[in-house]
Short mmCIF file of C-alpha atoms and ligand atoms in Angstrom, two decimals:
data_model
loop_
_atom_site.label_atom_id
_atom_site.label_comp_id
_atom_site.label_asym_id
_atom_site.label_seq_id
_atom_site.Cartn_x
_atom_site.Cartn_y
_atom_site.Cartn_z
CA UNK A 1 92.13 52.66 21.44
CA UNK A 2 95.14 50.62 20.38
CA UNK A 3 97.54 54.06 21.21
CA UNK A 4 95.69 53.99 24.74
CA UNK A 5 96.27 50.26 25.39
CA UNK A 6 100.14 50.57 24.34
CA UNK A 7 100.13 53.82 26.78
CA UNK A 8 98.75 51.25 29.46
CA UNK A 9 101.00 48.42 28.66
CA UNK A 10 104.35 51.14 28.87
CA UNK A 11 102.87 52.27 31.95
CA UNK A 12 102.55 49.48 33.55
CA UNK A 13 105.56 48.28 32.94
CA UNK A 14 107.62 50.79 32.95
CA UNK A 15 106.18 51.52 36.73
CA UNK A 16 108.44 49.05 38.46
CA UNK A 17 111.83 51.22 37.73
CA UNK A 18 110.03 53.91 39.19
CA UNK A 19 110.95 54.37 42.89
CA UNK A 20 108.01 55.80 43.45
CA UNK A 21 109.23 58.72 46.21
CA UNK A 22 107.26 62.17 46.40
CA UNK A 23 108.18 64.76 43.71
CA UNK A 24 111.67 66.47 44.40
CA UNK A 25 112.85 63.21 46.58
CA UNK A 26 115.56 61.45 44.77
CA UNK A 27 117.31 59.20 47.17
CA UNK A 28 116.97 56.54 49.96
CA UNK A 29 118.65 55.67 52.87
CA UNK A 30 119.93 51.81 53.74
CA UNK A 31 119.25 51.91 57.54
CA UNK A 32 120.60 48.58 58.26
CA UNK A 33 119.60 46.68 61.21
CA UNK A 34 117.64 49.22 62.41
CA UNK A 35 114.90 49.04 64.48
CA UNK A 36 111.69 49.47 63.60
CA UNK A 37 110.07 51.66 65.67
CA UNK A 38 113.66 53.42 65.61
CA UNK A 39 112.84 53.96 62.16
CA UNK A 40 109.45 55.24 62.36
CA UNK A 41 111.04 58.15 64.43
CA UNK A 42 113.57 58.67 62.40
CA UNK A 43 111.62 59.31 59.46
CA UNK A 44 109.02 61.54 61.80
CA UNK A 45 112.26 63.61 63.38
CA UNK A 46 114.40 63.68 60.94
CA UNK A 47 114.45 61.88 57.04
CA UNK A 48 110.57 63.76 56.53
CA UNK A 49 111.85 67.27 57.38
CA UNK A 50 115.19 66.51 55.09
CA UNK A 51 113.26 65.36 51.70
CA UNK A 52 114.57 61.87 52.21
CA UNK A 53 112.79 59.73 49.35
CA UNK A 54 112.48 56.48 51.61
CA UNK A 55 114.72 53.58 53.85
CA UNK A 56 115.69 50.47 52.54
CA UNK A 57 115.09 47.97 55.71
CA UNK A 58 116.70 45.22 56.61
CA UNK A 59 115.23 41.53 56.20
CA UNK A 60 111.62 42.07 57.98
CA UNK A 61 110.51 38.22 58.11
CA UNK A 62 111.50 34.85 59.53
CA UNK A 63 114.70 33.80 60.44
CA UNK A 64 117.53 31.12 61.31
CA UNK A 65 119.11 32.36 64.83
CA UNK A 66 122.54 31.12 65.11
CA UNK A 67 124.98 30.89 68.36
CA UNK A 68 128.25 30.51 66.44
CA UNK A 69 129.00 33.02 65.55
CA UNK A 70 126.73 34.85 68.11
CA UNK A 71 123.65 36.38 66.31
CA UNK A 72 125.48 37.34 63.20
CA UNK A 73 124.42 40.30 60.65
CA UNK A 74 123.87 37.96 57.76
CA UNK A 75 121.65 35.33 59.99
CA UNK A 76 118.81 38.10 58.77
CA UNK A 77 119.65 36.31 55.10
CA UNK A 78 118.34 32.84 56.13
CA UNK A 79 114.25 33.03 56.06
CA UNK A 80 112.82 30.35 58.13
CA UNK A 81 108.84 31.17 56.75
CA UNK A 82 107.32 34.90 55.63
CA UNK A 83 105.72 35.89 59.50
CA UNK A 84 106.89 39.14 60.56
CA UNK A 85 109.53 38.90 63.18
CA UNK A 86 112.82 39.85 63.95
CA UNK A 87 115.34 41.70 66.43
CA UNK A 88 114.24 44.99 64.41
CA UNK A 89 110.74 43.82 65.92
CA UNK A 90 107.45 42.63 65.25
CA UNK A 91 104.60 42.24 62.92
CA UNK A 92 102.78 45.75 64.71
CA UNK A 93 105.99 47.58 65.17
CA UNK A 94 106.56 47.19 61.43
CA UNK A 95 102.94 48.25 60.42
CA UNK A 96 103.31 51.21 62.73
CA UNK A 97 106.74 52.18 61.19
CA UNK A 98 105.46 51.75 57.91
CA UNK A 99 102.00 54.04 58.26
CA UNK A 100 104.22 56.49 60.27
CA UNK A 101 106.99 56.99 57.87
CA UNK A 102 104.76 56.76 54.70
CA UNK A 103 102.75 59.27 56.36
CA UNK A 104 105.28 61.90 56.41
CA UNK A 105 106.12 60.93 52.89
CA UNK A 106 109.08 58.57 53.48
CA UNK A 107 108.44 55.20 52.02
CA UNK A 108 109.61 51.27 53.11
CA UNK A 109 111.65 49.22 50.42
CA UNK A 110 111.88 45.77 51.86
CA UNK A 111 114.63 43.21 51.28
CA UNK A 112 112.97 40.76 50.32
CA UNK A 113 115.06 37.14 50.95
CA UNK A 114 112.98 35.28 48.04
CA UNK A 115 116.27 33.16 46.22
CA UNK A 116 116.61 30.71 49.27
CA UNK A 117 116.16 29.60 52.97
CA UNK A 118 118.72 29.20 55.48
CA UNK A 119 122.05 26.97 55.24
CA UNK A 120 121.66 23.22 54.68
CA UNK A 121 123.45 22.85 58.10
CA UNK A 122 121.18 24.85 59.85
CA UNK A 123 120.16 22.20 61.84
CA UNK A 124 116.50 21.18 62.97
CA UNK A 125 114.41 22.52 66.22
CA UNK A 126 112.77 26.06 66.31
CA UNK A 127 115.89 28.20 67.03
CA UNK A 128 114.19 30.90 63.99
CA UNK A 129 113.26 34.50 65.52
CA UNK A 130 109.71 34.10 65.52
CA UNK A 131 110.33 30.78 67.19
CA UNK A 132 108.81 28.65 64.13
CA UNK A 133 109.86 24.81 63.85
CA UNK A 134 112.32 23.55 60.88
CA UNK A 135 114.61 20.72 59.90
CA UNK A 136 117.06 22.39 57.44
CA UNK A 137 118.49 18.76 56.09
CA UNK A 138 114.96 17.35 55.50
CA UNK A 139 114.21 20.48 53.61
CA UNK A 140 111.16 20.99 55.95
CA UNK A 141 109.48 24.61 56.69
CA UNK A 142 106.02 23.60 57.55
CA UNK A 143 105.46 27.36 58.45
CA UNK A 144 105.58 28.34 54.48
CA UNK A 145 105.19 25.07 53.95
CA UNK A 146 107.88 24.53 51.97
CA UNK A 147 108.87 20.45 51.59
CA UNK A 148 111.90 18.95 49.36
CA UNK A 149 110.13 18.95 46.47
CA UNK A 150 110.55 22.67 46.52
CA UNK A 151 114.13 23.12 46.54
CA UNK A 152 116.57 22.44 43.59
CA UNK A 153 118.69 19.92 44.88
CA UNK A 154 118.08 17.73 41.74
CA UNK A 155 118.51 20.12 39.65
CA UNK A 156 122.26 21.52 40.15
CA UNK A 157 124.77 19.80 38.51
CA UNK A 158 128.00 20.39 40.56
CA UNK A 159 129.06 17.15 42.68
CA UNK A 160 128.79 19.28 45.89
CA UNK A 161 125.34 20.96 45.08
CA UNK A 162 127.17 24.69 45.58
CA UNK A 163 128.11 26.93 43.06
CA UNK A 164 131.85 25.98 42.14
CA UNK A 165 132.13 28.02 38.95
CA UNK A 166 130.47 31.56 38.44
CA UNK A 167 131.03 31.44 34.30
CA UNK A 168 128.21 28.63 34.44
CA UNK A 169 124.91 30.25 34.65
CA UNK A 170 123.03 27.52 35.22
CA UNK A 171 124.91 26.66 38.20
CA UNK A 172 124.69 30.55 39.66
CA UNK A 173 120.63 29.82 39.45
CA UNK A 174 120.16 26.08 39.92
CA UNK A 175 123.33 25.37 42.75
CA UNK A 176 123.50 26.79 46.43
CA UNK A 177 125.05 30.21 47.27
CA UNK A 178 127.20 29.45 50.14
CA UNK A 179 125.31 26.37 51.49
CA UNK A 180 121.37 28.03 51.31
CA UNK A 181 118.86 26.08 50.29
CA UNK A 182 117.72 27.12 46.75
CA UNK A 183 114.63 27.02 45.82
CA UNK A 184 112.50 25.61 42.75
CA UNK A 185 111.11 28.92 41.60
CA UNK A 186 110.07 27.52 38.72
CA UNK A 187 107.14 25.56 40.65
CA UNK A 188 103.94 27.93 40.50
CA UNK A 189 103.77 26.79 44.05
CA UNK A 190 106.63 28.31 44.75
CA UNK A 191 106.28 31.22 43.12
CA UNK A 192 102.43 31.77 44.47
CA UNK A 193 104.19 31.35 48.42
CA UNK A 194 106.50 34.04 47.45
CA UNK A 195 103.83 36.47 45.73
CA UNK A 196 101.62 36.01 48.75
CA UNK A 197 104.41 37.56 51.22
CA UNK A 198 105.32 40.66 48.97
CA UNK A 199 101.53 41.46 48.75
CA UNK A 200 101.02 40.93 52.67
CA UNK A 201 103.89 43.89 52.47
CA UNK A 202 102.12 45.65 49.56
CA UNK A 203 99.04 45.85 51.38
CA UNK A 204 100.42 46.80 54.51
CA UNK A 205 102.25 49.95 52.57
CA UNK A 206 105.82 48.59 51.33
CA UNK A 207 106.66 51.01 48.21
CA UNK A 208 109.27 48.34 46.94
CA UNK A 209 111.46 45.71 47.22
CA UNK A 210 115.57 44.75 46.85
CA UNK A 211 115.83 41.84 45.61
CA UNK A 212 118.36 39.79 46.89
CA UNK A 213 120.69 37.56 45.49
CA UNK A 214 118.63 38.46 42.02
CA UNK A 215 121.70 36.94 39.90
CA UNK A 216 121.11 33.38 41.74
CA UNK A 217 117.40 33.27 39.92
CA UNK A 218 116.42 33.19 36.43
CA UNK A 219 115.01 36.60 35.18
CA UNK A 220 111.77 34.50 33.87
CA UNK A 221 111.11 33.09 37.39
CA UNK A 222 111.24 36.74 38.87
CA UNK A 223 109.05 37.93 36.07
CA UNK A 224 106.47 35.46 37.04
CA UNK A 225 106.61 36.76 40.49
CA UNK A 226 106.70 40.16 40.11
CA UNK A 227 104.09 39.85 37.25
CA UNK A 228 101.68 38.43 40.18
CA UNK A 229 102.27 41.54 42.77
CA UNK A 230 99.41 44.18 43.52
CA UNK A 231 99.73 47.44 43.14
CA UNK A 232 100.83 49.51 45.80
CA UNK A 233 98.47 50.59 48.67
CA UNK A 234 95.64 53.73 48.35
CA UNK A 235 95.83 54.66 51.14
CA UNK A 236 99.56 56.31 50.15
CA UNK A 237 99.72 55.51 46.44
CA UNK A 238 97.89 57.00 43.21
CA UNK A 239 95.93 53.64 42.05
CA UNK A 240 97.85 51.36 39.66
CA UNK A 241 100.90 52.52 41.20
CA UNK A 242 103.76 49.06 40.53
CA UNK A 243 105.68 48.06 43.39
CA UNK A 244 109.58 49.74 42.39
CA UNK A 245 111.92 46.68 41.79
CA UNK A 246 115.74 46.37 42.65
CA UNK A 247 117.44 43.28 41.83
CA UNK A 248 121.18 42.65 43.29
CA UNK A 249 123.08 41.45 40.56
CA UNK A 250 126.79 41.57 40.72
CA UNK A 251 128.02 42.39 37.62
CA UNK A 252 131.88 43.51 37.38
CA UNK A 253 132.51 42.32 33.82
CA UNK A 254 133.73 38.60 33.19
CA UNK A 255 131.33 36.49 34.18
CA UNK A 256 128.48 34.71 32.47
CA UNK A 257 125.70 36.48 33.96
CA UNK A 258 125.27 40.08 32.84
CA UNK A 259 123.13 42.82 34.35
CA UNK A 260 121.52 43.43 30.96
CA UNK A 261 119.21 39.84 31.38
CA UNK A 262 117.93 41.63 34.61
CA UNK A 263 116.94 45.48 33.32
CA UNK A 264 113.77 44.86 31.64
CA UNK A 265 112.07 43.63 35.31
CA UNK A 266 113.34 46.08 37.36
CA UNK A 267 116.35 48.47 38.32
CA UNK A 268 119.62 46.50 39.08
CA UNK A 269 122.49 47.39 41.78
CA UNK A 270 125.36 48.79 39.76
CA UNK A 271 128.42 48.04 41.41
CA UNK A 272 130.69 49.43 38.97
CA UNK A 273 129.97 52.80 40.59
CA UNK A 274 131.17 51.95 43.47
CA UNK A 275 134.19 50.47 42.71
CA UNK A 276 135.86 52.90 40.19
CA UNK A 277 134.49 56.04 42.51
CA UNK A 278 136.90 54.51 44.98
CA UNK A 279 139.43 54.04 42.60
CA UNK A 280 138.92 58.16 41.57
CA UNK A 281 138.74 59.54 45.20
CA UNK A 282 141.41 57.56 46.38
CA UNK A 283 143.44 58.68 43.28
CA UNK A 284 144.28 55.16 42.66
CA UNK A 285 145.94 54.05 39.45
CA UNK A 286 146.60 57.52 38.14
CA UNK A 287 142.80 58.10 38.48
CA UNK A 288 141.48 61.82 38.66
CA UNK A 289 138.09 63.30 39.13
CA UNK A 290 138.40 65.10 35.99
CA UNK A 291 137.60 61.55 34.19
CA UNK A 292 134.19 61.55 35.40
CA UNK A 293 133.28 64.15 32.57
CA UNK A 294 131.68 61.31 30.91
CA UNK A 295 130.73 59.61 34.41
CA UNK A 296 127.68 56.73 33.65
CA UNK A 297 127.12 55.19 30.69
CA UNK A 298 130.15 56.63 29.18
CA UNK A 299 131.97 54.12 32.25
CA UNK A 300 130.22 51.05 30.75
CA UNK A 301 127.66 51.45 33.02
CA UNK A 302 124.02 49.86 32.55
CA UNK A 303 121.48 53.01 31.69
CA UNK A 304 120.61 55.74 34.01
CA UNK A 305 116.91 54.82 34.37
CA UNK A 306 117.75 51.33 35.27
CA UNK A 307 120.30 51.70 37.53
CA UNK A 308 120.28 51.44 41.57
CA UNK A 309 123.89 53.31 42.78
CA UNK A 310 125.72 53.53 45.96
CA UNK A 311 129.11 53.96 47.34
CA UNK A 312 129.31 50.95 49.41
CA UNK A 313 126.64 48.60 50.82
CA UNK A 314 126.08 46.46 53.94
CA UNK A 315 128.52 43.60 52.24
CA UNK A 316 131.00 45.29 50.76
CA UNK A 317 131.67 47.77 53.89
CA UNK A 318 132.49 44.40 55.47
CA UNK A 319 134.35 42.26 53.58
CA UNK A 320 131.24 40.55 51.96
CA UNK A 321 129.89 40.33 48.35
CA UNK A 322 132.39 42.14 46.01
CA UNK A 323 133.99 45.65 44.79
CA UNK A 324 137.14 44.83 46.21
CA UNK A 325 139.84 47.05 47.90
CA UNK A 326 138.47 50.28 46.49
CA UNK A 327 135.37 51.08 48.06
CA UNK A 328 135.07 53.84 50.45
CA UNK A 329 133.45 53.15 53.84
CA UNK A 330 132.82 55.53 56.86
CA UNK A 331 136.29 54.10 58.35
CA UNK A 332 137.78 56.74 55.72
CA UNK A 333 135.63 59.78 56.60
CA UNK A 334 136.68 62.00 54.74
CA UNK A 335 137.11 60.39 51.19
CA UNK A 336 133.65 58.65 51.91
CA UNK A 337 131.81 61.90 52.73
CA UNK A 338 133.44 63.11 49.30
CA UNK A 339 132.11 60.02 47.31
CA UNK A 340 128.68 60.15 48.87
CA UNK A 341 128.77 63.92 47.90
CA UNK A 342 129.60 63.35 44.82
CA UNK A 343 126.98 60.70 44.61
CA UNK A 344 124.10 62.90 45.69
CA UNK A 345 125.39 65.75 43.19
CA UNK A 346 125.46 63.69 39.96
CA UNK A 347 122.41 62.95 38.28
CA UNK A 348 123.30 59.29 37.14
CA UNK A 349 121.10 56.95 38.53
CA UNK A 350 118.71 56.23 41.60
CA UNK A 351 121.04 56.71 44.65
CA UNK A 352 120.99 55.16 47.87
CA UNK A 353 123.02 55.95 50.67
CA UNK A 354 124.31 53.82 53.84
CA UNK A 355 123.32 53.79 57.18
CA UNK A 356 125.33 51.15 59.33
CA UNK A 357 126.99 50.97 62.45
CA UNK A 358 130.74 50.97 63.68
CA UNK A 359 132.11 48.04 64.97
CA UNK A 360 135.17 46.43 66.21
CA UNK A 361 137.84 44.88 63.29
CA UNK A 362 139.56 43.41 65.92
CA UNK A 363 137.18 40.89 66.17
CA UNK A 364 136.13 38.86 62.86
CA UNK A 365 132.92 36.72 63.77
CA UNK A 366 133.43 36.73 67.75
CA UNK A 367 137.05 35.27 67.79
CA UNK A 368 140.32 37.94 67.79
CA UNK A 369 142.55 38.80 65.45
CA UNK A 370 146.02 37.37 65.61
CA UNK A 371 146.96 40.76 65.00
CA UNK A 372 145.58 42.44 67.65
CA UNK A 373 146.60 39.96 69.61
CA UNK A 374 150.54 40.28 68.78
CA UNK A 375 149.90 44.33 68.71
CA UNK A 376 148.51 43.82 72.51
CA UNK A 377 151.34 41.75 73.47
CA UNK A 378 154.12 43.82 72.35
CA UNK A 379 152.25 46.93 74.04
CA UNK A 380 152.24 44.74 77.14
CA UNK A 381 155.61 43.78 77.37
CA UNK A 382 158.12 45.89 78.97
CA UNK A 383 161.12 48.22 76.65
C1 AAO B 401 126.69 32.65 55.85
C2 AAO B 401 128.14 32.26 56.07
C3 AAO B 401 128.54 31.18 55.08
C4 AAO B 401 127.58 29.98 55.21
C5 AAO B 401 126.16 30.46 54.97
C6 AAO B 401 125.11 29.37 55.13
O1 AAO B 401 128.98 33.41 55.93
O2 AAO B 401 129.87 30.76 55.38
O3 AAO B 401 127.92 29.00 54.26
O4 AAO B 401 125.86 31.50 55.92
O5 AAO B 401 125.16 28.81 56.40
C7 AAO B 401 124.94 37.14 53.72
C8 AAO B 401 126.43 37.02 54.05
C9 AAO B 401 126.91 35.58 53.88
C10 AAO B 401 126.03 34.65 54.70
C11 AAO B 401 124.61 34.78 54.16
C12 AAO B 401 123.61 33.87 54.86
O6 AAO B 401 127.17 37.89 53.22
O7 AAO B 401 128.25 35.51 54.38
O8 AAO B 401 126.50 33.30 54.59
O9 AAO B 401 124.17 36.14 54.37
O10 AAO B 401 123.58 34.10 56.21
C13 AAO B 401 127.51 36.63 46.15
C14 AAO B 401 126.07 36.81 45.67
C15 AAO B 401 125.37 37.98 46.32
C16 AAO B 401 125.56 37.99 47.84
C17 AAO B 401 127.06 37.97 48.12
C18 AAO B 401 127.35 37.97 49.61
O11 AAO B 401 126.05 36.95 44.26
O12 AAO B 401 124.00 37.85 46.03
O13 AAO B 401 127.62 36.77 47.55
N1 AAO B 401 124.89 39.12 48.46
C19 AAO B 401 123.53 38.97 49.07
C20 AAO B 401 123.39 39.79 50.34
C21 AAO B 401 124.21 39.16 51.43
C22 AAO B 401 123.70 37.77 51.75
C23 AAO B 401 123.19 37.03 50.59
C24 AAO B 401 123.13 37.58 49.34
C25 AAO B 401 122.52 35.75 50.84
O14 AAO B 401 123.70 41.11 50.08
O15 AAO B 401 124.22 39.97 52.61
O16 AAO B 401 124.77 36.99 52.33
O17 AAO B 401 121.16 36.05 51.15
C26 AAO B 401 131.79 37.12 43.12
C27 AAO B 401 130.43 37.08 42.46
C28 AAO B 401 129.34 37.63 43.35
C29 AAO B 401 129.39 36.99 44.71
C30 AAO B 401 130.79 37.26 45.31
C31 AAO B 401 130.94 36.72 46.72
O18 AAO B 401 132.24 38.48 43.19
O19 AAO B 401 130.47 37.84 41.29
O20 AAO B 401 128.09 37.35 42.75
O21 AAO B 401 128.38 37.58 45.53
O22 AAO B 401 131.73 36.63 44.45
O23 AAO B 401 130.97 35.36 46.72
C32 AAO B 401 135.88 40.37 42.51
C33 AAO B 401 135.00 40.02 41.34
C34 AAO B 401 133.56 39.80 41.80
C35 AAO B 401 133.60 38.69 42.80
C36 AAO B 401 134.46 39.14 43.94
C37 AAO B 401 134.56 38.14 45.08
O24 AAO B 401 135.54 41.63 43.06
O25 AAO B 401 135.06 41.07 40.40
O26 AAO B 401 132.70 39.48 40.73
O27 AAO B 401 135.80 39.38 43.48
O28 AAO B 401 135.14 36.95 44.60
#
């Protein structure tokens, strides 16, 4: 009895590092900004037929909608409450893409927004994408509800309430990241808002979650949350089946948070992979591919079983988040189709690819590049 309770207890939580894809399907796909009933075709026409495991989707709830600059990416990273709507579309377009894809065996990993809300500046009226009212400096989301007594403004210790120093844990949990409002996940409150929207997802058929921003909340706060999720949905899943966890934590080595506080909830983002794969490919610093002989763990890596691996990723392609100089993006085809190769050959870790789209570098945020602008002018002017 004892034997079959430990077998239980292993099971159970062992579950969550499982991605949970049909047998044989070892990889998903990052289809950022996608649409949703784009999506559910996609999977039909093409990510079904082509043993694709399942899509990562982009932020599915709630959101700040800024003018300036127009509609930016990253707006998607500022929930306003946990209702179903954005430009990617709404609450039935997302339960259709999600029957229709897990239907053909291609399962829905959400990323789930669940360190924050949107910027402190972000003003106050109902400018959100489902149209909910909010007053960002009164801390007021009466669509959650969420008041100030569930944020952590008292709690940060740096005179301007951000994070100034990322060697201070307690400010990477208890400060903002880049002006969002953080919030007191340490309230059961809190946590019991948060729970509430991944089950609505559960239920409807979600297989997982990313979790971002994981390093900006303490691994005992997610614990409590994930600890509260149901398992995944019948209808799809063998009963008992755990929700597959991904946290984002940025771990390059010297800093004070590592990924190893983060492995026993969940799989973690390594984004070590990324970054020296560039530096191999590219042949940077006397780098050849003949080093990978030992390629994983042997790097310094975090474990095979609990790590989430990619070449690049919707930041970093962009100049966001880190990896620095070295990671290869589609604007260097060729390299990038030999990381992602190499990638999808080697057994180390769960891989995820990218799905993105192109778009103009002469532009950064709606306004031209001084650059571009000189490079125009001298093209204009005569011999
Ligand atoms: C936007 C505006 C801001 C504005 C804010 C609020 O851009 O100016 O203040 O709204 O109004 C995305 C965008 C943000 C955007 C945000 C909200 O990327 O630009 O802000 O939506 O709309 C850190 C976090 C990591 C985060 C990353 C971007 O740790 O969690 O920053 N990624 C996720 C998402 C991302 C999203 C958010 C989180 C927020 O993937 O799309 O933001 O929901 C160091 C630290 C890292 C840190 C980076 C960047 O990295 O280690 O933890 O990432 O700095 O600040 C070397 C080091 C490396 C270092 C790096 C850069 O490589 O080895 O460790 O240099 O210094």
């Amino acid at each position: 009895m004892k034997l079959l309770l430990l077998f239980v207890c292993i099971g159970l939580s062992s579950a969550q590092f499982n991605p949970n894809t049909r047998a044989g399907r070892t990889t998903i796909v990052h289809l950022f900004e996608w649409r949703w009933d784009d999506i559910a075709a996609e999977c039909e026409r093409f990510l079904g037929p082509n043993g694709f495991g399942g899509v990562q989707v982009s932020p599915v709830n709630d959101h700040i909608v800024l003018n300036d600059p127009w509609r930016p990416w990253w707006q998607r990273y500022q929930p306003i409450s946990y209702k179903l709507c954005s430009r990617s579309g709404n609450e039935q377009q997302f339960r259709d893409m999600v029957t229709r894809c897990n239907n053909v065996g291609v399962y829905i990993y959400v990323d789930a927004i669940i360190n924050h809300m949107c910027g402190q500046g972000g003003g106050t009226g109902t400018h959100s994408s489902c149209g909910s009212y909010f007053n960002a400096g009164a801390r007021d989301f009466p669509s959650v509800p969420y008041s100030n007594w569930d944020f952590n403004d008292g709690k940060c210790r740096t005179g301007s309430g951000e994070i100034e120093n990322y060697n201070d844990a307690y400010q990477v949990r208890d400060c903002r990241l880049v002006g969002l409002l953080d919030l007191a996940l340490e309230k059961d409150y809190v946590r019991g808002k948060i729970a509430d929207f991944l089950n609505n997802l559960i239920n409807i058929g979600v297989a997982g979650f990313r979790l971002d921003a994981a390093k900006h909340m303490w691994p005992g706060d997610i614990k409590a949350i994930t600890d509260r999720l149901n398992n995944l949905n019948t209808r799809w899943f063998p009963g008992g089946t755990r929700p597959f966890i991904f946290q984002e934590v940025i771990d390059l080595g010297g800093e004070g948070i590592s990924f190893n506080e983060y492995t026993g909830i969940g799989r973690v983002t390594e984004f070590k992979y990324g970054a020296r794969l560039g530096n191999i490919i590219r042949k940077w610093n006397g780098e050849k591919l003949s080093y990978v002989r030992n390629w994983g763990e042997g790097w310094g890596f975090m474990s095979s079983n609990r790590a989430l691996v990619f070449v690049d990723n919707h930041d970093n392609q962009r100049g966001h988040g880190a990896g620095g100089a070295s990671i290869l993006t589609f604007w260097d085809a060729r390299l990038y189709k030999m990381g992602v190769g190499f990638m999808l050959a080697h057994p180390y870790g769960f891989a995820r690819i990218m799905s993105s789209f192109r778009w103009n570098r002469n532009f950064v945020n709606g306004k031209v590049r001084l650059s571009f602008c000189l490079k125009l002018i001298t093209q204009l002017l005569p011999p």
